[in-house]
mmCIF file of C-alpha atoms in Angstrom:
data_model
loop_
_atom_site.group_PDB
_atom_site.id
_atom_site.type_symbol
_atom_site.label_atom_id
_atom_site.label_comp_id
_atom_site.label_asym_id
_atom_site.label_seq_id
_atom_site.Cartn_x
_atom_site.Cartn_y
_atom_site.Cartn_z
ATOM 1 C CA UNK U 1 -171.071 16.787 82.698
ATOM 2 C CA UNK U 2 -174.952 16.422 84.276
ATOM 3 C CA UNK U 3 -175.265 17.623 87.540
ATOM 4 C CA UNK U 4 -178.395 17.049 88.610
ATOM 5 C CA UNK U 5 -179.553 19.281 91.669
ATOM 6 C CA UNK U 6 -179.699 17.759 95.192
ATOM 7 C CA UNK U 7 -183.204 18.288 95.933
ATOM 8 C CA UNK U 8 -184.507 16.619 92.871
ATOM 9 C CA UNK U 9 -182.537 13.485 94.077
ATOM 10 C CA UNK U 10 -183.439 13.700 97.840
ATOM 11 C CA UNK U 11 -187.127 13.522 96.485
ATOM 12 C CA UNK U 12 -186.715 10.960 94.189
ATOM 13 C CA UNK U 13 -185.254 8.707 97.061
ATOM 14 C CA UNK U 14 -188.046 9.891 99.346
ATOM 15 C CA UNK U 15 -190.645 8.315 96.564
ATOM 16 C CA UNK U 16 -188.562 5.316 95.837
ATOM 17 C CA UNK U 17 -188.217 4.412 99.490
ATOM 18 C CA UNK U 18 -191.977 5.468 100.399
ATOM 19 C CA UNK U 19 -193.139 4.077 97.722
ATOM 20 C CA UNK U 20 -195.301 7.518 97.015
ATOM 21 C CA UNK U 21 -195.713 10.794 96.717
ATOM 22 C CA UNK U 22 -197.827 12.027 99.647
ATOM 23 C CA UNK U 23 -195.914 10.218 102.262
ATOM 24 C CA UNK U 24 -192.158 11.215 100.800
ATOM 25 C CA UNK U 25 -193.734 14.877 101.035
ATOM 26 C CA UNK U 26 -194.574 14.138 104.739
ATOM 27 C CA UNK U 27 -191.216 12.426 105.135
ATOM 28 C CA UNK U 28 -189.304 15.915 103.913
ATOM 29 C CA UNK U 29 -192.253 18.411 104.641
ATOM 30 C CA UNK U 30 -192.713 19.844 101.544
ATOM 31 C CA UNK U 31 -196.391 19.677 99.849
ATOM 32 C CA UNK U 32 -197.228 16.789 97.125
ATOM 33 C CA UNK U 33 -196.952 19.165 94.670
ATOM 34 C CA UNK U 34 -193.741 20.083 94.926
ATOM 35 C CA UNK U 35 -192.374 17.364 95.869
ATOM 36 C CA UNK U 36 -193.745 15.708 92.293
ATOM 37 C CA UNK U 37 -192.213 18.714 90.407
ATOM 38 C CA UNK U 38 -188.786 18.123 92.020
ATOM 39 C CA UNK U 39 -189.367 14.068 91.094
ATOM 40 C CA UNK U 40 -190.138 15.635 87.278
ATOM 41 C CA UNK U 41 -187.647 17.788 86.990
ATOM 42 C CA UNK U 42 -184.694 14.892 87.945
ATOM 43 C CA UNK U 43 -186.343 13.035 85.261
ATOM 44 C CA UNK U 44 -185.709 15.961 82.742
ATOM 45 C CA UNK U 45 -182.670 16.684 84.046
ATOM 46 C CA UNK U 46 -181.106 12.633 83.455
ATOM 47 C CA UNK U 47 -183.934 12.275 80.263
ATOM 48 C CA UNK U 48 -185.438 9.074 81.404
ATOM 49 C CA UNK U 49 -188.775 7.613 83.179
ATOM 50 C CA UNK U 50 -187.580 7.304 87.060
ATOM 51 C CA UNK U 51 -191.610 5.619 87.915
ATOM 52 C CA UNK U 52 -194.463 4.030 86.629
ATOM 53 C CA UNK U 53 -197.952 4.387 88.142
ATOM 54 C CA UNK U 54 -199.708 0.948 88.745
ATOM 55 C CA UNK U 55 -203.083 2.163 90.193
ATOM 56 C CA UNK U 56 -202.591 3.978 93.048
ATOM 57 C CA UNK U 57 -198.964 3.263 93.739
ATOM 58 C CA UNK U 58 -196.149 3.928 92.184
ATOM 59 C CA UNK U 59 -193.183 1.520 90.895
ATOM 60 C CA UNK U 60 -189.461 2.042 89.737
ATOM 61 C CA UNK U 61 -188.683 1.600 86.345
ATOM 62 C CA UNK U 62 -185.420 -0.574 85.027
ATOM 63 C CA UNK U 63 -183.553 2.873 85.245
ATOM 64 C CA UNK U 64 -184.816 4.104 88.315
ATOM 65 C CA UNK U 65 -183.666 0.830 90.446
ATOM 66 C CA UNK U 66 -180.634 1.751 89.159
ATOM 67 C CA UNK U 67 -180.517 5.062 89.934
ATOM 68 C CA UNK U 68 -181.834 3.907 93.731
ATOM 69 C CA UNK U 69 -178.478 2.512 94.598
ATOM 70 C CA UNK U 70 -176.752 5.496 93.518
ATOM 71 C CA UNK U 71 -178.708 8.326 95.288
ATOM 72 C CA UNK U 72 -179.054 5.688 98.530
ATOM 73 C CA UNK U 73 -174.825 6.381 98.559
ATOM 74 C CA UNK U 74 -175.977 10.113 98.129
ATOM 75 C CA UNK U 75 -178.100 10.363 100.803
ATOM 76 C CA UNK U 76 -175.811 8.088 102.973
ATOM 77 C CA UNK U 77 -173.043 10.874 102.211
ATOM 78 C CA UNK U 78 -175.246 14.035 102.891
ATOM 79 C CA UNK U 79 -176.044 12.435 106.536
ATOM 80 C CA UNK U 80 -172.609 12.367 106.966
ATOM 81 C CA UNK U 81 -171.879 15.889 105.977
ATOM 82 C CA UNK U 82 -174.842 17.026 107.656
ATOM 83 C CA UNK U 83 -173.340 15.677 111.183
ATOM 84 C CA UNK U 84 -170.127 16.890 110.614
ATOM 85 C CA UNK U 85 -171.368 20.309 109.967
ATOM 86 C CA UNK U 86 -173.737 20.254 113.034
ATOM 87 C CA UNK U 87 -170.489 19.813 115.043
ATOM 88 C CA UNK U 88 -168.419 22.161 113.662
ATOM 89 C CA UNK U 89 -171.551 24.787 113.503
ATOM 90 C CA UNK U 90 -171.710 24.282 117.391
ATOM 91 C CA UNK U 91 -167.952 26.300 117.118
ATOM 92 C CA UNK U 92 -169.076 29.132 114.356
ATOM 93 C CA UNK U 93 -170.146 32.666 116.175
ATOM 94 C CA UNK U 94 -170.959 36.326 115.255
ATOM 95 C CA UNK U 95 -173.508 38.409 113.812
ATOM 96 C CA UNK U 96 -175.953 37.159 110.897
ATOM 97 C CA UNK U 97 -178.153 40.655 109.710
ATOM 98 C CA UNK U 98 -181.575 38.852 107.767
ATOM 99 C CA UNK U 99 -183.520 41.467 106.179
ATOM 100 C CA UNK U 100 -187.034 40.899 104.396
ATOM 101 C CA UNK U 101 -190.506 42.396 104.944
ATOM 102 C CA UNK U 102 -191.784 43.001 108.260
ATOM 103 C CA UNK U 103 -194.750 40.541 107.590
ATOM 104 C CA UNK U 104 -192.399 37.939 106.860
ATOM 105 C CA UNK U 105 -189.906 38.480 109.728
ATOM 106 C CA UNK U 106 -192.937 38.298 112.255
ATOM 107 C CA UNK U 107 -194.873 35.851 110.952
ATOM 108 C CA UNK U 108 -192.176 33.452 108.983
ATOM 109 C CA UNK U 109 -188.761 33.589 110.168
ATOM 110 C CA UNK U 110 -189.698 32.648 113.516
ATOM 111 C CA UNK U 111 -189.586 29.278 112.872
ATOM 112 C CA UNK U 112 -185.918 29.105 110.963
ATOM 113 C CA UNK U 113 -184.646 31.048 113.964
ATOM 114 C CA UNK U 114 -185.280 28.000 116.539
ATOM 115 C CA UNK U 115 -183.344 25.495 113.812
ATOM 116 C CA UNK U 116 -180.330 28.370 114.012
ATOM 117 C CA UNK U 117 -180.349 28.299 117.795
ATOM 118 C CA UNK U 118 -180.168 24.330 118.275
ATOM 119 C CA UNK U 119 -177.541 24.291 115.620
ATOM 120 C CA UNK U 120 -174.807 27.426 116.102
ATOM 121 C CA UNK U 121 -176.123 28.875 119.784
ATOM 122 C CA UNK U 122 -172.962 31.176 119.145
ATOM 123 C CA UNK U 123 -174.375 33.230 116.419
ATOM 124 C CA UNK U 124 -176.156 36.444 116.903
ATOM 125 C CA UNK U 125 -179.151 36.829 114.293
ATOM 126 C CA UNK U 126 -180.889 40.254 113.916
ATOM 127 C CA UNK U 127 -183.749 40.859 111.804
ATOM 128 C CA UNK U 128 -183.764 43.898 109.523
ATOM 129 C CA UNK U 129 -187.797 44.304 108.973
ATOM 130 C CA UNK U 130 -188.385 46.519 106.370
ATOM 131 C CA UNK U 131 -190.680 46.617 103.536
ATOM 132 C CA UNK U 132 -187.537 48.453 101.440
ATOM 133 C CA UNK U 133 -185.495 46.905 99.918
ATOM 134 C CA UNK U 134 -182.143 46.846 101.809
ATOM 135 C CA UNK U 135 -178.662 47.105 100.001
ATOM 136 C CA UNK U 136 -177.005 44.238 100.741
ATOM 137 C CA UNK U 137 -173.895 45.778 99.166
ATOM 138 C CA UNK U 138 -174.057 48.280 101.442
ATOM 139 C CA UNK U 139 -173.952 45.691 104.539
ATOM 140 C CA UNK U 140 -177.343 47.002 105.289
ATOM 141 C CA UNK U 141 -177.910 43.184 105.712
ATOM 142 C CA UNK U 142 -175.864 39.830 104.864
ATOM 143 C CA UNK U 143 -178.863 38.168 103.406
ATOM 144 C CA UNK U 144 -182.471 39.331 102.072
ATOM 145 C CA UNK U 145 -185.327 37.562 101.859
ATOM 146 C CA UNK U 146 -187.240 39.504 98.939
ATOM 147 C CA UNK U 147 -189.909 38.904 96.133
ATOM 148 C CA UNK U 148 -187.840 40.413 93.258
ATOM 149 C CA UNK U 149 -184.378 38.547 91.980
ATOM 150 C CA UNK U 150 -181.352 40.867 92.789
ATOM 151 C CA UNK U 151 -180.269 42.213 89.582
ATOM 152 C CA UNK U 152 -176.713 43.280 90.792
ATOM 153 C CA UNK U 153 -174.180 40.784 89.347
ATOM 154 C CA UNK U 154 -172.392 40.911 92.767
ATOM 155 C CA UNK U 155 -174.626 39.108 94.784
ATOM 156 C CA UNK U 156 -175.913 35.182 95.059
ATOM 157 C CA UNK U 157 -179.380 34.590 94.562
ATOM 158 C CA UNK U 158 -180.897 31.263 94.833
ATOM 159 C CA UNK U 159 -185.342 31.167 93.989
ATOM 160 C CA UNK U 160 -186.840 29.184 96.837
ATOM 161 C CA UNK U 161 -190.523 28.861 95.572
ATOM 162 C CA UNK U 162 -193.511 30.536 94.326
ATOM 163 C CA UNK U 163 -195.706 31.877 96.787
ATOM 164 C CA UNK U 164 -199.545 32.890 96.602
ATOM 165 C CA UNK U 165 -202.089 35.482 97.783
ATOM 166 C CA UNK U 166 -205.177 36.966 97.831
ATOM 167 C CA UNK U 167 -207.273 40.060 99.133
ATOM 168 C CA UNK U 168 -208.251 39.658 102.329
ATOM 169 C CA UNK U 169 -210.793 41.214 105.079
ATOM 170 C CA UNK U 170 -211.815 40.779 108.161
ATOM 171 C CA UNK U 171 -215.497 39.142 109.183
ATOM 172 C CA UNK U 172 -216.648 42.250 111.074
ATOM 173 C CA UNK U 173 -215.727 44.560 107.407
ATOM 174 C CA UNK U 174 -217.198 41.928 105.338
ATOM 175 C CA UNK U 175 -220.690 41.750 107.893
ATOM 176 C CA UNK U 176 -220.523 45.820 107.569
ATOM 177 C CA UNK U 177 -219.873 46.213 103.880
ATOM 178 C CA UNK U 178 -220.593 43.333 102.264
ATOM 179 C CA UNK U 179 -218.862 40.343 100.240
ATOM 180 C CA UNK U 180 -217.353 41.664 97.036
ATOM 181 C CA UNK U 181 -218.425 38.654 94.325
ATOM 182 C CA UNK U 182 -215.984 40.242 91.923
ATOM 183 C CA UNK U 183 -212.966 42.621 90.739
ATOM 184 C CA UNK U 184 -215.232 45.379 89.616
ATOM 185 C CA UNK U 185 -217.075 45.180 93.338
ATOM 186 C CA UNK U 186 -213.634 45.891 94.606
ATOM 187 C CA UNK U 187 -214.168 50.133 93.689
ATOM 188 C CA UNK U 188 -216.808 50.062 96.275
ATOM 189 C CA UNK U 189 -214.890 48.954 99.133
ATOM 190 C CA UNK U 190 -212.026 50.445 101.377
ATOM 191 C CA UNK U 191 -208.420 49.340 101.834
ATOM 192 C CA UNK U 192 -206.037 49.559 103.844
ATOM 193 C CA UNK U 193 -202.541 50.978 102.166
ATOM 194 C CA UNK U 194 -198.741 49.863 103.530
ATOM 195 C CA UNK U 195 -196.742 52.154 101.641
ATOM 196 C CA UNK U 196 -196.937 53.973 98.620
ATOM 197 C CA UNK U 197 -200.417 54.495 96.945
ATOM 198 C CA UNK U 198 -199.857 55.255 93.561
ATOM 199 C CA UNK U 199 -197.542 52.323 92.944
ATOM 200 C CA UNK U 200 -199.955 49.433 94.851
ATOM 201 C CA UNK U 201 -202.483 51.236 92.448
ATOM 202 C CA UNK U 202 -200.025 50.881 89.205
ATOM 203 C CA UNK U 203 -199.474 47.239 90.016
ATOM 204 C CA UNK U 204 -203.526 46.655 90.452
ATOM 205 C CA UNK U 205 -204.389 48.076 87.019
ATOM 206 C CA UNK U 206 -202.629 45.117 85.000
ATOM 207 C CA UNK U 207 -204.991 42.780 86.955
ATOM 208 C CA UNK U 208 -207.893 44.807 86.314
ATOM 209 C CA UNK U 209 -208.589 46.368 89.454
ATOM 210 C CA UNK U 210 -209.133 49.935 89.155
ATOM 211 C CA UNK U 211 -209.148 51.758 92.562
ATOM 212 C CA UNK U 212 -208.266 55.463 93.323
ATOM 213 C CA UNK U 213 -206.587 56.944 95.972
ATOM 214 C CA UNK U 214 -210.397 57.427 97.662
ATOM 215 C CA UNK U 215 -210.362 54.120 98.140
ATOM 216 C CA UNK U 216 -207.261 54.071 101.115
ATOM 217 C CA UNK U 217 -208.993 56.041 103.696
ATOM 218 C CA UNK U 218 -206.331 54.262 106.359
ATOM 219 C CA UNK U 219 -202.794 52.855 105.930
ATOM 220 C CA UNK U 220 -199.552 52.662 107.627
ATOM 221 C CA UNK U 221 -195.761 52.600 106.237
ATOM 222 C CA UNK U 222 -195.758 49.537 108.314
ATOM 223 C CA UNK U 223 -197.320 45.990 107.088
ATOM 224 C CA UNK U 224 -197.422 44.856 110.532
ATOM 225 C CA UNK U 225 -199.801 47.784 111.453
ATOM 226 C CA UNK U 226 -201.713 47.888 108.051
ATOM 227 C CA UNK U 227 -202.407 43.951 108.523
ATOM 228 C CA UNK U 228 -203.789 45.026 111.923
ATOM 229 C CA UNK U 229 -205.980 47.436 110.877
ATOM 230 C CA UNK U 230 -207.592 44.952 108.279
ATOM 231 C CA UNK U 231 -207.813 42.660 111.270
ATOM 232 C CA UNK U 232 -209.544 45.275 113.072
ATOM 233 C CA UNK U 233 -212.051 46.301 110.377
ATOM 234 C CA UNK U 234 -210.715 48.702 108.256
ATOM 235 C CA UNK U 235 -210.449 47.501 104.791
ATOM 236 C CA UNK U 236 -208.736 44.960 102.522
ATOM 237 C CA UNK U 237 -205.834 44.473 101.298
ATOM 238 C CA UNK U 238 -203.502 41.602 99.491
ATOM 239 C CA UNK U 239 -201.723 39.384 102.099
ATOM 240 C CA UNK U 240 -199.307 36.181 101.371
ATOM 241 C CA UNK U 241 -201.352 33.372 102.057
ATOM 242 C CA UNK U 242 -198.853 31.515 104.413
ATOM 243 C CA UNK U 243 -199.093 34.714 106.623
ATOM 244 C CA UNK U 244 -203.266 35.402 106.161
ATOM 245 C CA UNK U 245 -204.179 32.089 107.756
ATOM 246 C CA UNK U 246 -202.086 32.933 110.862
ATOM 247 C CA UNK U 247 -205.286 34.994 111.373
ATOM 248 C CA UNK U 248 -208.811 33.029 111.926
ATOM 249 C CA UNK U 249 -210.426 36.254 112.224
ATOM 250 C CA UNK U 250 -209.943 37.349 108.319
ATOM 251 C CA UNK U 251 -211.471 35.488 105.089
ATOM 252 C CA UNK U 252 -210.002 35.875 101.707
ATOM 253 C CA UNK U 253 -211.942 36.919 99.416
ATOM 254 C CA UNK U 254 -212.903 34.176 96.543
ATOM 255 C CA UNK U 255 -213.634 36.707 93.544
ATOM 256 C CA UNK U 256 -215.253 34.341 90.969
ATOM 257 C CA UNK U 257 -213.092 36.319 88.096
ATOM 258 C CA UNK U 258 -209.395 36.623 89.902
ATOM 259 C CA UNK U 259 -207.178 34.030 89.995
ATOM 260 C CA UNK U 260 -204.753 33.691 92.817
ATOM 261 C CA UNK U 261 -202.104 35.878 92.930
ATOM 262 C CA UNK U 262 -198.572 34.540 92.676
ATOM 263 C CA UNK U 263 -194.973 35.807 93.749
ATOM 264 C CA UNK U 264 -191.300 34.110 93.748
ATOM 265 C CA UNK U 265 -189.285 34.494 96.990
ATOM 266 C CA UNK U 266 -185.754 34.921 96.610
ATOM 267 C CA UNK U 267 -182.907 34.693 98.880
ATOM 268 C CA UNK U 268 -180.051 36.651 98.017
ATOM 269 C CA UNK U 269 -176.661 37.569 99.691
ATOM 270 C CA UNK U 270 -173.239 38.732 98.693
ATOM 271 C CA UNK U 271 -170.241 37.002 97.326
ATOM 272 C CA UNK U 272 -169.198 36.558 101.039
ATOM 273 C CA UNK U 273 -171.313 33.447 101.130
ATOM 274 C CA UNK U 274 -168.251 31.531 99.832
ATOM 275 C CA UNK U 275 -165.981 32.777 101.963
ATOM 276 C CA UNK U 276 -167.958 33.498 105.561
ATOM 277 C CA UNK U 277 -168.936 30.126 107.491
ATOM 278 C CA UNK U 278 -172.028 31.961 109.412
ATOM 279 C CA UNK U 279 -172.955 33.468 106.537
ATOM 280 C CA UNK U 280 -172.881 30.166 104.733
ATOM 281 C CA UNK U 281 -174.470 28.265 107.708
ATOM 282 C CA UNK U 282 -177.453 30.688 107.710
ATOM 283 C CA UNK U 283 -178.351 30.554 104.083
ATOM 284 C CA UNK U 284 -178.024 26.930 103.575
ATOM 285 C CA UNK U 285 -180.458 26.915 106.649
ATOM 286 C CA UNK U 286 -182.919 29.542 105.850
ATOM 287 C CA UNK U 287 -182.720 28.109 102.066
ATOM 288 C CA UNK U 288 -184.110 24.480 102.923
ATOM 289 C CA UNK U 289 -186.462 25.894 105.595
ATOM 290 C CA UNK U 290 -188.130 28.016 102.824
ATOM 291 C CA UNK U 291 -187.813 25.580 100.229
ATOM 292 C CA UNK U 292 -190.087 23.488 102.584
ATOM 293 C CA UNK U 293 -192.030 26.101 104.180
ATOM 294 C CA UNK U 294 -195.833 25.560 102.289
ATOM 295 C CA UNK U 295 -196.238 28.781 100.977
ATOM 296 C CA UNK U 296 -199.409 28.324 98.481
ATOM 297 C CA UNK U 297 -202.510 28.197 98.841
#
């Protein structure tokens, strides 16, 4: 039996009811793009046209009016739930351990931790910032927020988007040393290292950047403290978009011969999701908050 997924149908009602794309993105805060892919994908997913483009706007087809009643019962029923868990999450307490990088935990989770607060002010949330990867089998953390899928068959992971970067640098380095136009202009600049060396330099070489340890005259085991000492002058490095233009004082670097550099984020957890109401109420949280978060450049 078809199932289609939720958020494919939430933004084809969106579209329908908006009557397009840019304001059902505003409507859910997610980016046109995405929004359109979701739209897309429900129309793979049931194998028929949902919209037809008449200039600028957009139109329902015979089997998208059809489908409008239907997902207007859906979205009438997902209110519902949504209140009814708001009430009960008011009752749900204890400890929720979030690990992911500490870039992401000072610059990103902020925001998902206000939702959390207005929602279950009995739950204790601590954030595990490391740039390791934490064992979630180990209870090192209940969920992870990481860039690699969890291969361990034990645990739940659920792909939120695709995220970009690029290298950044500061003005002041950039006044000092000079714009690098391309990759190969890269060997005659400094960066800044967070962790280990040879592996950011194994994991440059595939996108033709070839740098030697020479070039990391200053780093930290900490991203926080690495992304301060590009902000201070240092060097460059590659930062998440969504986190670099926190900054105004760093540029990214628009190498005419490197395309933007792309990474899935993940959220994973253990089989406990299905059993553990916080742990349940905290994914399903931090899930559509990062599904919505715009994360691309």
């Amino acid at each position: 039996m078809m199932s289609p997924d939720w958020n494919h149908i939430r933004a084809f009602l969106a579209t329908a009811e908006t009557g397009s794309l840019s304001a059902a993105a505003r409507k859910l805060g997610l980016t046109q793009p995405t929004l359109s892919r979701q739209v897309a994908a429900l129309e793979s997913e049931l194998g028929v046209l949902l919209f037809e483009r008449l200039g600028r706007a957009l139109a329902l087809t015979e089997a998208g009016q059809e489908l409008l009643a239907h997902s207007r019962k859906m979205g009438e029923a997902a209110d519902g739930l949504a209140l009814a868990a708001t009430g009960q999450a008011q009752t749900i307490e204890g400890l929720v351990r979030i690990t992911a990088s500490d870039g992401i935990s000072a610059h990103i989770l902020p925001g998902v931790l206000e939702r959390l607060r207005q929602q279950a002010p009995r739950l204790r949330i601590e954030i595990v910032a490391a740039d390791d990867i934490r064992d979630l089998q180990r209870r090192e953390a209940d969920i992870a927020v990481r860039h690699v899928r969890p291969e361990q068959p034990e645990l739940i992971a659920r792909k939120m988007q695709d995220t970009t970067a690029r290298f950044y640098a500061a003005r002041s380095y950039l006044e000092r040393r000079g714009t690098p136009r391309c990759r190969a202009d890269l060997n005659a600049h400094d960066f800044v290292s967070f962790g280990d060396i040879p592996q950011f330099l194994a994991y440059m070489e595939p996108l033709g950047i070839r740098l030697s340890e020479g070039n990391f005259p200053v780093g930290s085991t900490s991203g926080l403290a690495a992304w301060e000492l590009v902000r201070q002058g240092f060097g460059i490095v590659p930062m998440l978009d969504a986190i670099a233009r926190k900054s105004p004082d760093v540029e990214p670097l628009d190498l005419e011969d490197m395309p933007t550099l792309e990474f899935p984020l993940w959220l994973a957890t253990h089989r406990e999701l299905h059993t553990s109401r916080r742990i349940r109420l905290v994914f399903d949280i931090l899930a559509d908050y990062l599904t919505g978060l715009k994360m691309r450049f």
